[in-house]
Tab-separated table of C-alpha atoms in Angstrom:
chain	number	residue	atom	x	y	z
A	1	MET	CA	0.330	0.033	-0.067
A	2	ASP	CA	3.134	2.205	-0.291
A	3	ASN	CA	2.712	5.200	-2.612
A	4	VAL	CA	6.431	5.814	-3.851
A	5	ALA	CA	5.361	8.026	-6.617
A	6	THR	CA	6.208	11.931	-5.126
A	7	HIS	CA	5.284	14.962	-6.769
A	8	GLU	CA	8.947	14.998	-8.537
A	9	ASN	CA	8.457	11.528	-10.048
A	10	TRP	CA	4.618	10.751	-10.693
A	11	LYS	CA	4.577	13.103	-13.934
A	12	THR	CA	8.103	11.079	-15.326
A	13	ARG	CA	6.508	7.321	-14.895
A	14	PHE	CA	3.064	8.569	-15.759
A	15	SER	CA	4.344	10.181	-19.238
A	16	GLU	CA	6.030	6.229	-19.521
A	17	LEU	CA	2.725	4.900	-19.058
A	18	ALA	CA	0.125	7.380	-20.319
A	19	PRO	CA	0.573	6.654	-24.521
A	20	GLY	CA	-0.380	2.905	-23.203
A	21	LEU	CA	-2.593	3.792	-20.386
A	22	VAL	CA	-4.679	5.713	-22.901
A	23	LEU	CA	-4.880	3.158	-25.822
A	24	PHE	CA	-5.725	0.512	-23.098
A	25	ALA	CA	-8.889	2.392	-22.347
A	26	ARG	CA	-9.516	3.008	-26.193
A	27	GLN	CA	-10.713	-0.309	-25.974
A	28	TRP	CA	-13.648	0.626	-24.479
A	29	VAL	CA	-14.597	4.165	-25.613
A	30	ARG	CA	-14.731	5.474	-29.056
A	31	SER	CA	-12.879	8.928	-28.607
A	32	GLN	CA	-9.488	9.862	-27.390
A	33	ALA	CA	-10.744	12.587	-25.300
A	34	ASP	CA	-13.031	9.744	-23.289
A	35	ALA	CA	-10.176	7.426	-22.788
A	36	GLU	CA	-8.145	10.256	-21.512
A	37	ASP	CA	-10.925	10.929	-18.882
A	38	VAL	CA	-11.074	7.066	-17.773
A	39	VAL	CA	-7.402	7.230	-17.406
A	40	ARG	CA	-7.324	10.368	-15.211
A	41	GLU	CA	-10.214	9.105	-13.565
A	42	ALA	CA	-8.541	5.697	-12.812
A	43	PHE	CA	-4.982	7.445	-11.945
A	44	VAL	CA	-6.652	9.548	-9.222
A	45	ARG	CA	-8.860	6.743	-7.931
A	46	PHE	CA	-5.433	4.728	-7.657
A	47	TRP	CA	-3.460	7.311	-6.224
A	48	ARG	CA	-5.674	8.062	-3.231
A	49	ARG	CA	-5.733	4.692	-2.520
A	50	ASP	CA	-2.322	4.808	-2.142
A	51	HIS	CA	-1.436	1.751	-4.473
A	52	ASN	CA	2.235	1.593	-5.608
A	53	ILE	CA	2.424	3.688	-9.109
A	54	ASP	CA	4.838	-0.007	-10.344
A	55	ASN	CA	1.633	-2.100	-9.576
A	56	ARG	CA	1.383	-2.403	-13.162
A	57	PRO	CA	-1.741	-5.088	-12.993
A	58	LEU	CA	-3.553	-3.129	-10.580
A	59	LEU	CA	-3.384	0.002	-12.607
A	60	TYR	CA	-4.939	-1.293	-15.644
A	61	ALA	CA	-7.250	-3.026	-13.645
A	62	ALA	CA	-7.902	0.143	-12.185
A	63	VAL	CA	-8.449	1.473	-15.648
A	64	ARG	CA	-10.384	-1.082	-16.894
A	65	SER	CA	-12.843	-0.569	-14.113
A	66	ALA	CA	-13.122	2.918	-14.371
A	67	ALA	CA	-14.049	2.653	-18.160
A	68	LEU	CA	-16.783	0.055	-17.376
A	69	ASP	CA	-18.079	2.324	-14.912
A	70	LEU	CA	-18.399	4.589	-17.114
A	71	ILE	CA	-20.236	3.324	-19.898
A	72	ARG	CA	-22.588	1.520	-17.583
A	73	ARG	CA	-23.326	5.106	-15.915
A	74	ASP	CA	-24.567	6.390	-19.358
A	75	GLY	CA	-27.036	4.206	-21.153
A	76	ARG	CA	-25.959	5.724	-24.530
A	77	ARG	CA	-22.291	4.100	-23.716
A	78	ALA	CA	-23.795	0.572	-22.353
A	79	ARG	CA	-24.915	0.414	-26.119
A	80	ARG	CA	-21.113	1.012	-26.989
A	81	GLU	CA	-20.062	-1.934	-24.420
A	82	ASN	CA	-22.568	-4.126	-26.230
A	83	GLU	CA	-20.720	-3.436	-29.471
A	84	VAL	CA	-16.984	-3.468	-27.994
A	85	TYR	CA	-18.190	-6.942	-26.777
A	86	SER	CA	-19.470	-8.291	-29.951
A	87	GLY	CA	-16.459	-7.756	-31.821
A	88	MET	CA	-18.015	-4.829	-33.774
A	89	ALA	CA	-16.704	-1.668	-32.287
A	90	GLN	CA	-15.746	1.044	-34.876
A	91	PHE	CA	-13.685	4.120	-33.673
A	92	SER	CA	-14.359	7.128	-34.541
A	93	ASP	CA	-10.595	8.831	-33.348
A	94	PRO	CA	-8.059	7.201	-34.569
A	95	GLN	CA	-5.806	5.191	-32.118
A	96	PHE	CA	-2.507	5.021	-33.789
A	97	GLU	CA	-0.346	7.556	-35.498
A	98	THR	CA	0.451	5.939	-38.623
A	99	ILE	CA	2.750	7.026	-41.185
A	100	ASP	CA	2.003	4.828	-44.092
A	101	ASP	CA	-0.692	2.752	-45.848
A	102	SER	CA	0.584	-0.609	-44.507
A	103	GLN	CA	0.279	0.903	-40.780
A	104	GLY	CA	-3.147	2.312	-41.752
A	105	VAL	CA	-4.246	-1.425	-42.959
A	106	LEU	CA	-2.598	-3.110	-39.306
A	107	ALA	CA	-4.385	-0.501	-37.344
A	108	THR	CA	-7.597	-1.340	-39.149
A	109	SER	CA	-7.120	-4.837	-38.619
A	110	ILE	CA	-6.407	-4.467	-35.048
A	111	ASP	CA	-9.627	-3.041	-34.539
A	112	ARG	CA	-11.653	-6.138	-36.530
A	113	LEU	CA	-10.271	-8.297	-33.546
A	114	PRO	CA	-12.680	-9.831	-31.022
A	115	HIS	CA	-12.247	-7.387	-27.751
A	116	GLU	CA	-10.362	-10.356	-25.587
A	117	GLN	CA	-7.741	-10.153	-28.174
A	118	ARG	CA	-7.153	-7.001	-28.864
A	119	GLU	CA	-6.998	-6.116	-24.943
A	120	VAL	CA	-4.512	-8.847	-24.237
A	121	LEU	CA	-2.792	-7.413	-27.289
A	122	VAL	CA	-2.716	-3.991	-26.500
A	123	MET	CA	-1.596	-4.759	-22.950
A	124	LYS	CA	1.054	-7.293	-24.398
A	125	ILE	CA	2.535	-5.081	-27.339
A	126	TRP	CA	2.322	-1.496	-26.594
A	127	ASN	CA	2.151	-1.670	-22.768
A	128	GLU	CA	5.074	-4.674	-22.287
A	129	LEU	CA	3.053	-6.221	-19.242
A	130	THR	CA	3.994	-9.970	-18.901
A	131	PHE	CA	1.394	-12.963	-19.268
A	132	ALA	CA	1.410	-12.859	-15.704
A	133	GLU	CA	0.479	-9.261	-15.063
A	134	ILE	CA	-1.843	-9.532	-17.893
A	135	ALA	CA	-3.613	-12.413	-16.066
A	136	GLU	CA	-3.956	-10.635	-12.868
A	137	ALA	CA	-5.447	-7.472	-14.201
A	138	LEU	CA	-7.874	-9.361	-16.025
A	139	GLU	CA	-8.838	-12.185	-13.598
A	140	ILE	CA	-7.689	-14.988	-16.326
A	141	SER	CA	-5.018	-17.816	-15.843
A	142	PRO	CA	-1.684	-16.824	-17.336
A	143	ASN	CA	-2.680	-19.549	-20.193
A	144	THR	CA	-5.474	-17.593	-21.255
A	145	ALA	CA	-3.757	-14.415	-22.176
A	146	SER	CA	-0.771	-16.597	-23.971
A	147	SER	CA	-3.706	-18.129	-26.073
A	148	ARG	CA	-5.706	-15.111	-26.876
A	149	TYR	CA	-2.344	-13.208	-27.711
A	150	ARG	CA	-1.633	-16.150	-29.884
A	151	TYR	CA	-5.163	-15.882	-31.852
A	152	ALA	CA	-4.831	-12.453	-32.115
A	153	LEU	CA	-1.468	-12.548	-33.597
A	154	ALA	CA	-3.156	-15.314	-35.959
A	155	ALA	CA	-5.618	-13.720	-36.932
A	156	LEU	CA	-3.900	-10.452	-37.955
A	157	LYS	CA	-1.566	-12.561	-39.440
A	158	LYS	CA	-4.329	-13.935	-41.361
A	159	ASP	CA	-6.129	-10.754	-42.393
A	160	LEU	CA	-3.003	-8.952	-43.604
A	161	LEU	CA	-1.844	-12.088	-46.290
A	162	PRO	CA	-2.327	-11.177	-49.669
A	163	GLN	CA	-5.690	-12.402	-51.288
B	1	MET	CA	6.810	-15.156	-28.157
B	2	ASN	CA	6.628	-17.618	-31.558
B	3	ASP	CA	9.116	-17.150	-34.466
B	4	ASP	CA	6.128	-17.126	-37.170
B	5	PHE	CA	4.741	-14.100	-35.582
B	6	SER	CA	8.443	-12.312	-34.738
B	7	GLU	CA	8.040	-10.240	-38.071
B	8	LEU	CA	4.508	-9.490	-37.425
B	9	GLU	CA	5.205	-8.760	-33.755
B	10	ASP	CA	8.161	-6.071	-34.920
B	11	GLN	CA	5.320	-4.636	-37.035
B	12	LEU	CA	2.920	-3.865	-34.332
B	13	LYS	CA	5.572	-2.258	-32.207
B	14	ASN	CA	6.450	0.120	-35.218
B	15	LEU	CA	2.567	1.298	-34.514
B	16	ARG	CA	2.730	4.063	-31.877
B	17	PRO	CA	-0.078	4.656	-29.757
B	18	VAL	CA	-1.539	8.707	-30.247
B	19	PRO	CA	0.031	10.589	-27.357
B	20	ALA	CA	-1.781	11.800	-24.361
B	21	SER	CA	-2.339	15.269	-24.130
B	22	GLU	CA	-0.789	17.628	-21.959
B	23	GLU	CA	-4.352	18.400	-20.959
B	24	LEU	CA	-4.526	15.114	-19.269
B	25	PHE	CA	-1.542	16.211	-17.158
B	26	ALA	CA	-2.476	19.472	-16.038
B	27	ASN	CA	-6.628	17.615	-14.859
B	28	ILE	CA	-4.185	15.233	-13.484
B	29	GLU	CA	-1.545	17.386	-11.076
B	30	GLN	CA	-4.702	19.168	-10.351
B	31	GLU	CA	-6.694	16.506	-9.081
B	32	LEU	CA	-3.648	15.407	-7.251
B	33	VAL	CA	-3.187	18.529	-5.695
B	34	ASP	CA	-6.733	19.002	-4.518
B	35	LEU	CA	-6.384	15.579	-2.887
B	36	ALA	CA	-3.107	16.370	-1.147
B	37	SER	CA	-4.882	19.326	0.242
B	38	GLU	CA	-7.493	16.983	1.581
B	39	LYS	CA	-5.603	14.814	3.247
B	40	ASP	CA	-1.585	13.780	4.793
B	41	PRO	CA	0.213	15.300	1.687
B	42	LYS	CA	2.677	13.745	-1.024
B	43	ILE	CA	2.606	16.810	-3.056
B	44	GLY	CA	1.153	20.241	-3.030
B	45	ARG	CA	0.180	23.088	0.219
B	46	PRO	CA	1.679	22.486	3.059
B	47	VAL	CA	-0.494	21.269	5.986
B	48	ARG	CA	0.178	24.703	7.672
B	49	PHE	CA	-2.196	26.711	5.424
B	50	ARG	CA	-5.382	24.409	6.603
B	51	ILE	CA	-3.883	24.545	10.341
B	52	ASN	CA	-3.601	28.102	10.467
B	53	TRP	CA	-6.963	28.808	8.704
B	54	LEU	CA	-8.893	27.213	11.641
B	55	ALA	CA	-6.374	28.749	14.752
B	56	VAL	CA	-7.410	31.996	12.880
B	57	GLY	CA	-11.483	31.162	13.080
B	58	ALA	CA	-10.726	29.864	16.459
B	59	GLY	CA	-9.203	32.980	17.460
B	60	LEU	CA	-11.913	34.928	16.023
B	61	ALA	CA	-14.571	33.220	17.823
B	62	ALA	CA	-13.140	33.617	20.984
B	63	ALA	CA	-12.167	37.124	20.957
B	64	ALA	CA	-16.021	37.578	20.085
B	65	VAL	CA	-17.088	36.155	23.221
B	66	ILE	CA	-14.758	38.076	25.146
B	67	VAL	CA	-15.399	41.677	23.767
B	68	ILE	CA	-19.143	40.465	24.014
B	69	PHE	CA	-18.580	39.903	28.213
B	70	ALA	CA	-16.970	42.521	28.364
B	71	ARG	CA	-19.641	44.934	26.747
B	72	VAL	CA	-21.937	43.141	29.662
B	73	ASN	CA	-19.744	43.961	32.593
B	74	PHE	CA	-19.010	47.905	31.261
B	75	ARG	CA	-22.955	48.332	31.586
B	76	THR	CA	-23.788	46.904	35.123
B	77	PRO	CA	-21.926	50.097	36.969
B	78	ALA	CA	-23.669	52.514	34.421
B	79	GLN	CA	-27.130	50.960	35.571
B	80	THR	CA	-26.508	51.226	39.254
B	81	GLN	CA	-25.722	54.794	38.898
B	82	ASN	CA	-28.661	55.610	37.245
B	83	VAL	CA	-31.234	54.195	39.945
B	84	ALA	CA	-29.261	56.336	42.531
B	85	SER	CA	-29.997	59.470	40.199
B	86	VAL	CA	-32.754	61.539	41.159
B	87	SER	CA	-33.745	62.609	37.928
B	88	PRO	CA	-33.360	60.090	35.269
B	89	ALA	CA	-32.432	62.094	31.543
B	90	PRO	CA	-35.348	61.883	29.869
B	91	GLY	CA	-35.690	59.734	26.392
B	92	VAL	CA	-33.189	57.274	27.876
B	93	GLY	CA	-35.969	54.555	28.800
B	94	SER	CA	-36.218	53.206	25.063
B	95	THR	CA	-37.059	49.889	24.415
B	96	THR	CA	-33.706	48.899	24.173
B	97	THR	CA	-31.575	47.080	26.885
B	98	PRO	CA	-28.489	48.446	27.413
B	99	ALA	CA	-26.749	45.413	25.976
B	100	GLN	CA	-28.188	44.866	22.913
B	101	PHE	CA	-26.544	44.443	19.823
B	102	ILE	CA	-28.223	44.627	16.109
B	103	PRO	CA	-26.795	43.705	12.996
B	104	ALA	CA	-25.495	47.354	11.553
B	105	GLY	CA	-23.733	45.596	8.481
B	106	ALA	CA	-21.577	42.612	6.352
B	107	THR	CA	-19.559	43.293	4.009
B	108	GLN	CA	-17.857	39.999	1.547
B	109	VAL	CA	-14.511	41.139	-0.203
B	110	VAL	CA	-13.195	38.437	-2.889
B	111	TYR	CA	-9.720	39.004	-2.683
B	112	HIS	CA	-7.950	36.316	-4.787
B	113	THR	CA	-9.720	33.995	-7.690
B	114	ARG	CA	-8.188	31.093	-9.795
B	115	ASP	CA	-9.541	29.286	-12.689
B	116	GLU	CA	-8.569	25.767	-12.026
B	117	GLY	CA	-9.729	24.696	-15.171
B	118	LEU	CA	-12.178	22.113	-16.839
B	119	LEU	CA	-13.319	18.900	-15.368
B	120	PHE	CA	-15.648	16.480	-16.181
B	121	PRO	CA	-18.075	15.573	-12.906
B	122	ARG	CA	-18.941	11.964	-12.838
B	123	GLY	CA	-22.280	11.546	-14.906
B	124	SER	CA	-22.174	14.636	-16.666
B	125	GLU	CA	-21.993	15.308	-20.476
B	126	GLU	CA	-20.802	18.887	-19.918
B	127	PRO	CA	-17.240	19.863	-18.859
B	128	VAL	CA	-17.686	22.158	-15.926
B	129	ARG	CA	-14.887	25.023	-15.026
B	130	ARG	CA	-13.276	25.177	-11.351
B	131	VAL	CA	-12.944	28.201	-9.998
B	132	ARG	CA	-11.845	29.141	-6.331
B	133	SER	CA	-12.326	31.816	-4.394
B	134	ARG	CA	-10.909	33.426	-1.190
B	135	ILE	CA	-13.112	35.785	0.761
B	136	ARG	CA	-13.188	38.132	3.912
B	137	GLU	CA	-16.167	37.924	5.152
B	138	THR	CA	-17.210	40.652	8.345
B	139	LEU	CA	-19.797	41.055	10.353
B	140	GLN	CA	-20.898	44.212	12.246
B	141	TRP	CA	-23.153	44.587	15.362
B	142	GLN	CA	-23.938	47.891	16.970
B	143	ASN	CA	-25.586	48.390	20.111
B	144	PRO	CA	-27.883	52.246	19.542
B	145	ALA	CA	-27.804	52.962	23.116
B	146	THR	CA	-24.274	52.946	23.820
B	147	GLY	CA	-22.625	53.327	20.259
B	148	ALA	CA	-20.528	50.120	21.139
B	149	SER	CA	-19.864	47.740	17.830
B	150	LEU	CA	-18.927	44.574	17.806
B	151	ARG	CA	-17.051	43.464	14.258
B	152	VAL	CA	-16.315	40.077	13.368
B	153	SER	CA	-13.863	38.983	10.742
B	154	TYR	CA	-13.265	35.953	9.244
B	155	PRO	CA	-11.764	34.287	6.000
B	156	SER	CA	-13.414	31.616	3.777
B	157	GLU	CA	-13.059	29.389	0.806
B	158	GLN	CA	-16.057	28.967	-2.159
B	159	VAL	CA	-15.393	26.494	-5.049
B	160	GLU	CA	-18.040	27.352	-7.509
B	161	LEU	CA	-18.232	24.850	-10.778
B	162	ILE	CA	-19.653	26.550	-13.928
B	163	PRO	CA	-21.023	24.596	-16.152
B	164	VAL	CA	-19.332	25.414	-20.155
B	165	SER	CA	-21.595	24.974	-22.967
B	166	GLY	CA	-20.866	24.861	-26.605
B	167	GLN	CA	-17.589	23.006	-26.644
């Protein structure tokens, strides 16, 4: 329960985590602004409870919980949740800074992944969590986390193959 | 992970997420500062600030009580003197009792206002702007019979959440 973040280092630590945290939050909300709002609420809640900022599974679980709270509070957002869980989400804001067409195609393919696979992929690739940490954050087994990651990569590879 | 996927993993790692905005950092910092002022601070304003306000408030309250008692004591000898006089002065026997103070005025001076930026309250669609004001309020009472006056002045802080429309 010791919060190692001080005024001097929280910004440094948070700036390292922020892009990945916002991308993680984007799995539940359509806009970048909503995702940042989720991250802000989660981070302040996390800080208020004196958690260690280096406890990444707990931090990502807090973001996930804040995102789900947000969409449950609002009926309109609840419809988005249904879309997310049915794997049909269409994002209004770009999630990635694509520099060429191939990256654009890859980003579109990621959007098409089933939610539970995309969630693990985001945590693994852009947040560099281990499968054990992902498992703890999502309350699944490490084997399930690893399987979802492999399924995600396989689906992307299949999607990107020339027709 | 798997050699079959290593090239794909490299491609994915080259894809950069949209960076977080400066506003996110500013909003979090503001909330952490507010939080630090509520509980044992890790950042932000020192505890001394709040304790001083409490001490000042308690001191003012004590001073007000002392002044009221002092006025009552001053009137006691004067009443004795009136009873002893043979011909009381005309017009003094009004309904106002000697120790009665009536409100004579109140002022409220806003001496510092700070715009703390936009917030998105839970459950709200619209952002609100938080404005914190520091105010000094002064209340004054007067005793019409004796001309004595009593003044109490104390600081207060007010936080206003102003809805922002058209954004």
